[in-house]
mmCIF file of C-alpha atoms and ligand atoms in Angstrom:
data_model
loop_
_atom_site.group_PDB
_atom_site.id
_atom_site.type_symbol
_atom_site.label_atom_id
_atom_site.label_comp_id
_atom_site.label_asym_id
_atom_site.label_seq_id
_atom_site.Cartn_x
_atom_site.Cartn_y
_atom_site.Cartn_z
ATOM 1 C CA MET M 1 14.276 -6.144 -10.730
ATOM 2 C CA SER M 2 17.546 -4.876 -9.289
ATOM 3 C CA HIS M 3 16.597 -3.151 -6.055
ATOM 4 C CA ASP M 4 17.938 -3.571 -2.555
ATOM 5 C CA ASP M 5 14.834 -2.310 -0.782
ATOM 6 C CA PHE M 6 11.208 -1.339 -1.366
ATOM 7 C CA LEU M 7 10.543 1.864 0.554
ATOM 8 C CA SER M 8 8.436 4.003 -1.759
ATOM 9 C CA ALA M 9 5.742 3.452 -4.393
ATOM 10 C CA GLY M 10 8.012 5.435 -6.688
ATOM 11 C CA ASP M 11 10.866 2.928 -6.385
ATOM 12 C CA LEU M 12 9.820 0.707 -9.283
ATOM 13 C CA SER M 13 9.578 1.570 -12.967
ATOM 14 C CA ARG M 14 6.509 0.764 -15.025
ATOM 15 C CA ASP M 15 8.195 -2.316 -16.531
ATOM 16 C CA GLU M 16 9.300 -3.559 -13.112
ATOM 17 C CA LEU M 17 5.777 -3.121 -11.774
ATOM 18 C CA VAL M 18 4.226 -5.012 -14.673
ATOM 19 C CA ASP M 19 6.808 -7.826 -14.311
ATOM 20 C CA LEU M 20 6.019 -8.010 -10.599
ATOM 21 C CA PHE M 21 2.287 -8.204 -11.357
ATOM 22 C CA ARG M 22 2.925 -11.080 -13.796
ATOM 23 C CA LEU M 23 4.945 -12.961 -11.179
ATOM 24 C CA ALA M 24 2.256 -12.318 -8.546
ATOM 25 C CA ARG M 25 -0.362 -13.629 -11.000
ATOM 26 C CA GLU M 26 1.726 -16.774 -11.550
ATOM 27 C CA MET M 27 2.078 -17.262 -7.781
ATOM 28 C CA LYS M 28 -1.643 -16.743 -7.307
ATOM 29 C CA ASP M 29 -2.515 -19.246 -10.048
ATOM 30 C CA ASP M 30 -0.130 -21.936 -8.830
ATOM 31 C CA ARG M 31 0.779 -21.686 -5.188
ATOM 32 C CA LYS M 32 2.919 -24.838 -5.345
ATOM 33 C CA LYS M 33 5.263 -23.550 -8.051
ATOM 34 C CA TYR M 34 7.284 -21.274 -5.756
ATOM 35 C CA MET M 35 6.822 -23.346 -2.626
ATOM 36 C CA ASP M 36 10.195 -23.704 -0.916
ATOM 37 C CA SER M 37 11.938 -21.328 -3.353
ATOM 38 C CA ARG M 38 13.140 -19.434 -0.256
ATOM 39 C CA LYS M 39 13.534 -22.452 2.043
ATOM 40 C CA GLY M 40 15.010 -21.508 5.413
ATOM 41 C CA MET M 41 14.773 -17.762 4.799
ATOM 42 C CA THR M 42 13.736 -15.609 7.754
ATOM 43 C CA LEU M 43 11.758 -12.393 7.601
ATOM 44 C CA ALA M 44 11.756 -10.037 10.605
ATOM 45 C CA MET M 45 8.451 -8.162 10.817
ATOM 46 C CA LEU M 46 8.745 -4.995 12.904
ATOM 47 C CA PHE M 47 5.452 -3.404 13.890
ATOM 48 C CA GLU M 48 5.153 -0.126 15.758
ATOM 49 C CA LYS M 49 1.457 0.153 14.792
ATOM 50 C CA PRO M 50 -1.383 -2.419 14.738
ATOM 51 C CA SER M 51 -2.072 -4.630 11.716
ATOM 52 C CA LEU M 52 -4.239 -7.453 10.435
ATOM 53 C CA ARG M 53 -3.548 -7.686 6.696
ATOM 54 C CA THR M 54 0.114 -6.689 6.611
ATOM 55 C CA ARG M 55 1.056 -9.040 9.409
ATOM 56 C CA VAL M 56 -0.922 -12.017 8.158
ATOM 57 C CA THR M 57 -0.020 -11.663 4.478
ATOM 58 C CA PHE M 58 3.700 -11.179 5.108
ATOM 59 C CA HIS M 59 3.800 -14.067 7.548
ATOM 60 C CA THR M 60 1.763 -16.374 5.323
ATOM 61 C CA GLY M 61 3.773 -15.288 2.288
ATOM 62 C CA ILE M 62 7.157 -16.132 3.755
ATOM 63 C CA ILE M 63 5.835 -19.495 4.964
ATOM 64 C CA GLN M 64 4.510 -20.265 1.464
ATOM 65 C CA LEU M 65 7.951 -19.498 0.025
ATOM 66 C CA GLY M 66 9.515 -21.985 2.450
ATOM 67 C CA GLY M 67 10.761 -19.561 5.099
ATOM 68 C CA ALA M 68 9.663 -18.262 8.469
ATOM 69 C CA GLY M 69 8.458 -14.947 9.840
ATOM 70 C CA ILE M 70 9.455 -13.425 13.179
ATOM 71 C CA PHE M 71 6.935 -10.951 14.581
ATOM 72 C CA LEU M 72 8.344 -8.093 16.643
ATOM 73 C CA GLY M 73 5.686 -5.811 18.141
ATOM 74 C CA PRO M 74 6.082 -2.310 19.589
ATOM 75 C CA SER M 75 6.986 -3.518 23.080
ATOM 76 C CA ASP M 76 9.530 -6.082 21.814
ATOM 77 C CA ILE M 77 12.055 -3.688 20.320
ATOM 78 C CA ASN M 78 10.816 -0.279 21.474
ATOM 79 C CA LEU M 79 12.621 1.195 18.490
ATOM 80 C CA GLY M 80 14.658 4.317 19.211
ATOM 81 C CA LYS M 81 14.038 4.044 22.958
ATOM 82 C CA ARG M 82 15.291 0.668 24.147
ATOM 83 C CA GLU M 83 17.700 0.540 21.220
ATOM 84 C CA SER M 84 18.617 2.839 18.315
ATOM 85 C CA VAL M 85 17.508 2.147 14.738
ATOM 86 C CA PHE M 86 21.195 1.779 13.814
ATOM 87 C CA ASP M 87 21.850 -0.888 16.461
ATOM 88 C CA VAL M 88 18.664 -2.784 15.619
ATOM 89 C CA ALA M 89 19.639 -2.789 11.923
ATOM 90 C CA LYS M 90 23.194 -3.955 12.694
ATOM 91 C CA ASN M 91 21.861 -6.827 14.801
ATOM 92 C CA LEU M 92 19.134 -7.943 12.423
ATOM 93 C CA GLU M 93 21.348 -7.987 9.315
ATOM 94 C CA ARG M 94 23.423 -10.726 10.975
ATOM 95 C CA MET M 95 20.411 -12.784 12.012
ATOM 96 C CA VAL M 96 17.689 -12.627 9.362
ATOM 97 C CA ASP M 97 17.539 -12.338 5.573
ATOM 98 C CA ILE M 98 14.967 -9.592 5.070
ATOM 99 C CA ILE M 99 13.117 -6.967 7.146
ATOM 100 C CA MET M 100 9.595 -5.577 6.862
ATOM 101 C CA ILE M 101 8.901 -2.506 8.987
ATOM 102 C CA ARG M 102 5.700 -0.613 9.880
ATOM 103 C CA THR M 103 6.458 2.587 11.725
ATOM 104 C CA PHE M 104 5.592 6.277 12.155
ATOM 105 C CA ALA M 105 8.218 8.608 10.637
ATOM 106 C CA HIS M 106 9.260 7.595 7.125
ATOM 107 C CA SER M 107 12.864 8.444 8.062
ATOM 108 C CA ILE M 108 12.916 5.471 10.475
ATOM 109 C CA CYS M 109 12.212 3.185 7.537
ATOM 110 C CA THR M 110 14.815 4.798 5.257
ATOM 111 C CA ASP M 111 17.377 4.796 8.099
ATOM 112 C CA MET M 112 16.757 1.101 8.679
ATOM 113 C CA ALA M 113 17.338 0.471 4.973
ATOM 114 C CA GLU M 114 20.508 2.539 5.002
ATOM 115 C CA TYR M 115 22.000 0.775 8.027
ATOM 116 C CA ALA M 116 20.894 -2.805 7.345
ATOM 117 C CA GLY M 117 22.778 -4.629 4.630
ATOM 118 C CA ILE M 118 19.735 -6.761 3.829
ATOM 119 C CA PRO M 119 16.531 -5.854 1.947
ATOM 120 C CA VAL M 120 14.044 -3.659 3.828
ATOM 121 C CA ILE M 121 10.367 -3.380 2.884
ATOM 122 C CA ASN M 122 8.121 -0.489 3.948
ATOM 123 C CA GLY M 123 5.009 -2.026 5.525
ATOM 124 C CA LEU M 124 3.499 1.474 6.107
ATOM 125 C CA THR M 125 4.848 4.755 7.396
ATOM 126 C CA ASP M 126 3.111 8.077 8.010
ATOM 127 C CA LEU M 127 4.181 9.060 4.481
ATOM 128 C CA GLU M 128 3.580 5.963 2.361
ATOM 129 C CA HIS M 129 2.025 2.511 2.093
ATOM 130 C CA PRO M 130 3.633 1.097 -1.055
ATOM 131 C CA CYS M 131 2.840 -2.614 -0.486
ATOM 132 C CA GLN M 132 -0.816 -1.634 -0.295
ATOM 133 C CA THR M 133 -0.772 0.146 -3.624
ATOM 134 C CA LEU M 134 1.058 -2.771 -5.264
ATOM 135 C CA ALA M 135 -1.990 -4.842 -4.326
ATOM 136 C CA ASP M 136 -4.378 -2.061 -5.400
ATOM 137 C CA TYR M 137 -3.010 -1.613 -8.907
ATOM 138 C CA PHE M 138 -2.542 -5.383 -9.259
ATOM 139 C CA THR M 139 -6.249 -5.801 -8.433
ATOM 140 C CA MET M 140 -7.219 -3.149 -10.969
ATOM 141 C CA TRP M 141 -4.962 -4.812 -13.593
ATOM 142 C CA GLU M 142 -6.459 -8.242 -12.822
ATOM 143 C CA ILE M 143 -10.024 -6.982 -13.250
ATOM 144 C CA GLN M 144 -9.742 -4.227 -15.844
ATOM 145 C CA GLY M 145 -6.624 -5.218 -17.825
ATOM 146 C CA GLU M 146 -4.265 -2.562 -19.219
ATOM 147 C CA LEU M 147 -3.881 0.259 -16.686
ATOM 148 C CA ASP M 148 -2.544 2.928 -19.000
ATOM 149 C CA GLY M 149 -5.178 5.651 -19.386
ATOM 150 C CA ARG M 150 -7.474 4.328 -16.629
ATOM 151 C CA ARG M 151 -8.841 6.766 -14.058
ATOM 152 C CA LEU M 152 -8.515 6.149 -10.316
ATOM 153 C CA THR M 153 -10.017 8.598 -7.832
ATOM 154 C CA PHE M 154 -9.085 8.650 -4.161
ATOM 155 C CA VAL M 155 -11.609 10.491 -1.973
ATOM 156 C CA GLY M 156 -10.775 11.504 1.600
ATOM 157 C CA ASP M 157 -7.597 12.362 3.461
ATOM 158 C CA GLY M 158 -4.396 13.097 1.509
ATOM 159 C CA ASN M 159 -2.624 10.416 3.559
ATOM 160 C CA ASN M 160 0.017 7.694 3.177
ATOM 161 C CA VAL M 161 -2.211 5.565 0.931
ATOM 162 C CA ALA M 162 -3.083 8.549 -1.274
ATOM 163 C CA HIS M 163 0.637 9.356 -1.588
ATOM 164 C CA SER M 164 1.568 5.848 -2.714
ATOM 165 C CA LEU M 165 -1.395 5.727 -5.137
ATOM 166 C CA LEU M 166 -0.194 8.987 -6.702
ATOM 167 C CA LEU M 167 3.417 7.858 -7.104
ATOM 168 C CA MET M 168 2.678 4.366 -8.410
ATOM 169 C CA GLY M 169 -0.243 5.489 -10.569
ATOM 170 C CA ALA M 170 1.935 8.096 -12.288
ATOM 171 C CA ARG M 171 4.476 5.379 -13.117
ATOM 172 C CA LEU M 172 1.792 3.104 -14.517
ATOM 173 C CA GLY M 173 0.125 5.763 -16.655
ATOM 174 C CA VAL M 174 -3.018 5.823 -14.487
ATOM 175 C CA ASN M 175 -4.790 9.184 -14.246
ATOM 176 C CA VAL M 176 -4.972 9.688 -10.488
ATOM 177 C CA THR M 177 -7.302 12.226 -8.895
ATOM 178 C CA VAL M 178 -7.285 12.929 -5.159
ATOM 179 C CA ALA M 179 -10.217 14.843 -3.650
ATOM 180 C CA THR M 180 -9.799 16.127 -0.101
ATOM 181 C CA PRO M 181 -11.248 18.828 2.163
ATOM 182 C CA GLU M 182 -9.191 22.007 2.177
ATOM 183 C CA GLY M 183 -6.199 21.645 4.457
ATOM 184 C CA TYR M 184 -5.996 17.847 4.002
ATOM 185 C CA GLU M 185 -4.343 17.743 0.583
ATOM 186 C CA PRO M 186 -1.509 15.287 -0.140
ATOM 187 C CA ASP M 187 2.079 16.396 0.519
ATOM 188 C CA PRO M 188 3.024 18.890 -2.250
ATOM 189 C CA ALA M 189 6.430 17.196 -2.704
ATOM 190 C CA ILE M 190 4.696 13.879 -3.452
ATOM 191 C CA VAL M 191 2.276 15.543 -5.874
ATOM 192 C CA GLU M 192 5.186 17.210 -7.643
ATOM 193 C CA ALA M 193 7.104 13.920 -7.902
ATOM 194 C CA ALA M 194 3.995 12.196 -9.270
ATOM 195 C CA ARG M 195 3.428 15.015 -11.807
ATOM 196 C CA LYS M 196 7.035 14.724 -12.966
ATOM 197 C CA ASP M 197 6.587 11.010 -13.636
ATOM 198 C CA ALA M 198 3.171 11.588 -15.129
ATOM 199 C CA GLY M 199 4.844 13.880 -17.648
ATOM 200 C CA LYS M 200 6.737 10.815 -18.919
ATOM 201 C CA SER M 201 3.908 8.277 -18.740
ATOM 202 C CA GLY M 202 1.231 10.610 -20.088
ATOM 203 C CA ALA M 203 -0.889 10.324 -16.948
ATOM 204 C CA GLU M 204 -2.854 13.206 -15.493
ATOM 205 C CA ILE M 205 -2.522 13.979 -11.771
ATOM 206 C CA ARG M 206 -5.251 16.115 -10.184
ATOM 207 C CA VAL M 207 -5.810 17.340 -6.632
ATOM 208 C CA LEU M 208 -9.340 18.675 -6.165
ATOM 209 C CA HIS M 209 -11.743 19.611 -3.378
ATOM 210 C CA ASP M 210 -14.977 18.637 -5.132
ATOM 211 C CA PRO M 211 -15.622 14.886 -4.644
ATOM 212 C CA GLN M 212 -18.349 14.764 -7.322
ATOM 213 C CA GLU M 213 -16.157 16.271 -10.010
ATOM 214 C CA ALA M 214 -13.300 13.994 -8.922
ATOM 215 C CA VAL M 215 -15.332 10.785 -9.247
ATOM 216 C CA ASP M 216 -16.962 11.635 -12.608
ATOM 217 C CA GLY M 217 -16.095 8.813 -15.025
ATOM 218 C CA ALA M 218 -13.587 7.110 -12.686
ATOM 219 C CA HIS M 219 -12.779 3.425 -13.319
ATOM 220 C CA ALA M 220 -11.822 2.914 -9.667
ATOM 221 C CA VAL M 221 -13.044 4.802 -6.598
ATOM 222 C CA TYR M 222 -10.868 4.500 -3.505
ATOM 223 C CA THR M 223 -11.219 5.681 0.059
ATOM 224 C CA ASP M 224 -9.502 5.173 3.398
ATOM 225 C CA VAL M 225 -10.170 6.090 7.034
ATOM 226 C CA TRP M 226 -10.387 9.810 7.777
ATOM 227 C CA ALA M 227 -7.987 9.569 10.738
ATOM 228 C CA SER M 228 -4.975 7.321 10.269
ATOM 229 C CA MET M 229 -3.068 5.434 12.945
ATOM 230 C CA GLY M 230 -1.396 8.048 15.111
ATOM 231 C CA GLN M 231 -4.174 10.636 14.456
ATOM 232 C CA GLU M 232 -6.737 9.139 16.846
ATOM 233 C CA GLU M 233 -7.086 12.403 18.767
ATOM 234 C CA GLU M 234 -8.234 14.218 15.620
ATOM 235 C CA ALA M 235 -10.860 11.597 14.746
ATOM 236 C CA GLU M 236 -13.917 13.451 16.109
ATOM 237 C CA GLU M 237 -13.019 16.803 14.570
ATOM 238 C CA ARG M 238 -12.304 15.139 11.222
ATOM 239 C CA LYS M 239 -15.684 13.365 11.096
ATOM 240 C CA ALA M 240 -17.666 16.565 10.438
ATOM 241 C CA ARG M 241 -15.063 17.938 8.051
ATOM 242 C CA PHE M 242 -14.927 14.781 5.930
ATOM 243 C CA LEU M 243 -18.637 13.894 5.796
ATOM 244 C CA PRO M 244 -19.127 15.405 2.297
ATOM 245 C CA TYR M 245 -16.376 13.022 1.154
ATOM 246 C CA GLN M 246 -18.193 9.849 2.178
ATOM 247 C CA VAL M 247 -18.285 7.276 -0.619
ATOM 248 C CA ASN M 248 -21.991 6.404 -0.816
ATOM 249 C CA GLU M 249 -24.251 5.191 -3.620
ATOM 250 C CA ALA M 250 -24.835 8.734 -4.916
ATOM 251 C CA LEU M 251 -21.110 9.379 -5.255
ATOM 252 C CA MET M 252 -20.406 5.925 -6.758
ATOM 253 C CA GLY M 253 -23.174 6.657 -9.269
ATOM 254 C CA ARG M 254 -20.966 9.303 -10.860
ATOM 255 C CA ALA M 255 -18.183 6.806 -11.637
ATOM 256 C CA ALA M 256 -18.020 4.709 -14.825
ATOM 257 C CA PRO M 257 -20.775 2.034 -14.832
ATOM 258 C CA ASP M 258 -18.223 -0.794 -14.443
ATOM 259 C CA ALA M 259 -16.109 1.060 -11.855
ATOM 260 C CA ILE M 260 -14.695 -0.885 -8.940
ATOM 261 C CA PHE M 261 -14.609 0.250 -5.321
ATOM 262 C CA LEU M 262 -11.308 -0.115 -3.450
ATOM 263 C CA HIS M 263 -10.376 0.391 0.225
ATOM 264 C CA CYS M 264 -7.125 -0.630 1.898
ATOM 265 C CA LEU M 265 -9.061 -1.638 5.047
ATOM 266 C CA PRO M 266 -9.710 -1.457 7.945
ATOM 267 C CA ALA M 267 -12.897 0.426 7.021
ATOM 268 C CA HIS M 268 -15.005 2.552 9.308
ATOM 269 C CA ARG M 269 -18.367 1.620 7.869
ATOM 270 C CA GLY M 270 -20.832 4.498 7.947
ATOM 271 C CA GLU M 271 -18.007 7.041 7.912
ATOM 272 C CA GLU M 272 -15.794 7.109 4.815
ATOM 273 C CA VAL M 273 -17.889 4.406 3.115
ATOM 274 C CA THR M 274 -21.461 3.164 3.499
ATOM 275 C CA ASP M 275 -22.395 -0.503 3.874
ATOM 276 C CA GLU M 276 -24.276 -0.258 0.556
ATOM 277 C CA VAL M 277 -21.059 0.564 -1.298
ATOM 278 C CA ILE M 278 -18.564 -1.664 0.505
ATOM 279 C CA ASP M 279 -20.946 -4.634 0.280
ATOM 280 C CA SER M 280 -21.966 -3.931 -3.338
ATOM 281 C CA GLU M 281 -21.087 -5.896 -6.468
ATOM 282 C CA GLN M 282 -18.648 -3.126 -7.386
ATOM 283 C CA SER M 283 -16.633 -3.562 -4.208
ATOM 284 C CA VAL M 284 -13.514 -5.717 -4.553
ATOM 285 C CA VAL M 285 -12.024 -4.952 -1.137
ATOM 286 C CA PHE M 286 -11.508 -8.558 -0.049
ATOM 287 C CA GLN M 287 -9.907 -9.563 -3.354
ATOM 288 C CA GLU M 288 -7.692 -6.498 -2.880
ATOM 289 C CA ALA M 289 -6.790 -7.630 0.647
ATOM 290 C CA GLU M 290 -5.988 -11.168 -0.555
ATOM 291 C CA ASN M 291 -3.782 -9.725 -3.269
ATOM 292 C CA ARG M 292 -1.476 -8.283 -0.603
ATOM 293 C CA LEU M 293 -0.304 -11.869 -0.147
ATOM 294 C CA HIS M 294 0.465 -12.488 -3.822
ATOM 295 C CA VAL M 295 2.212 -9.196 -4.623
ATOM 296 C CA GLN M 296 4.306 -9.313 -1.450
ATOM 297 C CA LYS M 297 5.411 -12.892 -2.166
ATOM 298 C CA ALA M 298 6.527 -11.706 -5.594
ATOM 299 C CA LEU M 299 8.274 -8.720 -3.995
ATOM 300 C CA ILE M 300 10.137 -10.832 -1.409
ATOM 301 C CA TYR M 301 11.151 -13.254 -4.167
ATOM 302 C CA GLU M 302 12.508 -10.450 -6.366
ATOM 303 C CA LEU M 303 14.354 -8.679 -3.541
ATOM 304 C CA THR M 304 16.113 -11.885 -2.492
ATOM 305 C CA GLN M 305 17.389 -13.182 -5.841
ATOM 306 C CA ASP M 306 20.820 -13.721 -4.237
ATOM 307 C CA TYR M 307 19.447 -16.029 -1.554
ATOM 308 C CA GLY M 308 20.946 -19.488 -1.423
HETATM 309 N N1 LIG E 1 -4.362 -2.415 4.678
HETATM 310 C C1 LIG E 1 -3.537 -2.700 5.696
HETATM 311 O O1 LIG E 1 -2.322 -2.408 5.665
HETATM 312 O O2 LIG E 1 -4.133 -3.348 6.722
HETATM 313 P P1 LIG E 1 -3.493 -3.588 8.163
HETATM 314 O O3 LIG E 1 -3.313 -2.231 8.800
HETATM 315 O O4 LIG E 1 -4.490 -4.432 8.890
HETATM 316 O O5 LIG E 1 -2.174 -4.273 7.989
HETATM 317 N N1 LIG E 2 -4.120 5.449 6.282
HETATM 318 C C1 LIG E 2 -4.289 4.319 7.146
HETATM 319 C C2 LIG E 2 -3.991 3.049 6.394
HETATM 320 C C3 LIG E 2 -4.166 1.790 7.200
HETATM 321 C C4 LIG E 2 -3.828 0.550 6.424
HETATM 322 C C5 LIG E 2 -3.381 4.468 8.354
HETATM 323 O O1 LIG E 2 -2.229 4.864 8.196
HETATM 324 O O2 LIG E 2 -3.843 4.192 9.468
#
């Protein structure tokens, strides 16, 4: 893999993704093998939004590779207010080896990558959540094998997670369907980019409004919160609008019999997903969450080949 940064789910080719999955699998199977392969490396973790999984898996991952993580929360840097993105990048590139950033506008993440002469990883922006979908497709690959021709359906808001699922799925040859209420469709530019890639991989990309039709025959059913971080004020209004898009037993019943249920978490149980579904045999949400650790270790390892 010859990339400086990982900012978008569309950054990696199909072959690079499959190679990364193989490395993640190796790391998962034998944690000791890569222990200390990045001894002394430091990872700055910039968070402008809350996190459980991203923070813990990045921090644990860098420790398992022999390095150390430095957590910087919203009040530590106060990005763009206390100090510009440019100045933060120019400081950090002289102090640490790699940066992970979770922020609001995607442009903050791409600016950081442009200004910092060290690898930058997108740990979630308003536009994308590519580390999440690395773990999602890795989980699907682990459980269901070859991804080419599989069907994944995302039901809910056309948000950052949906965007990254579309872009990465198109690369991998996965037929991705997104079903949203009218007015909550994914960004047309992302859909177009995914369709362009799908033209090469043979995947089919669909954006629908009917959740039942969308889930019919799916091998993986995915949902996420109806109001993302930063949209808290819209949460109440969205609840009524999104109720027909709840993933419950009736909706899951339309998927393939061996379909898995995925959710990036945190989940709002009783809203976008019922307890019956998230706690069912088909649900692999905690395996999916654990896999953040393995794929991100593989990603850090690949992005820092020059280290040492
Ligand atoms: N899925 C995910 O990114 O979780 P956190 O927001 O807890 O990091
Ligand atoms: N779409 C959600 C994902 C959280 C991991 C959000 O942005 O809040």
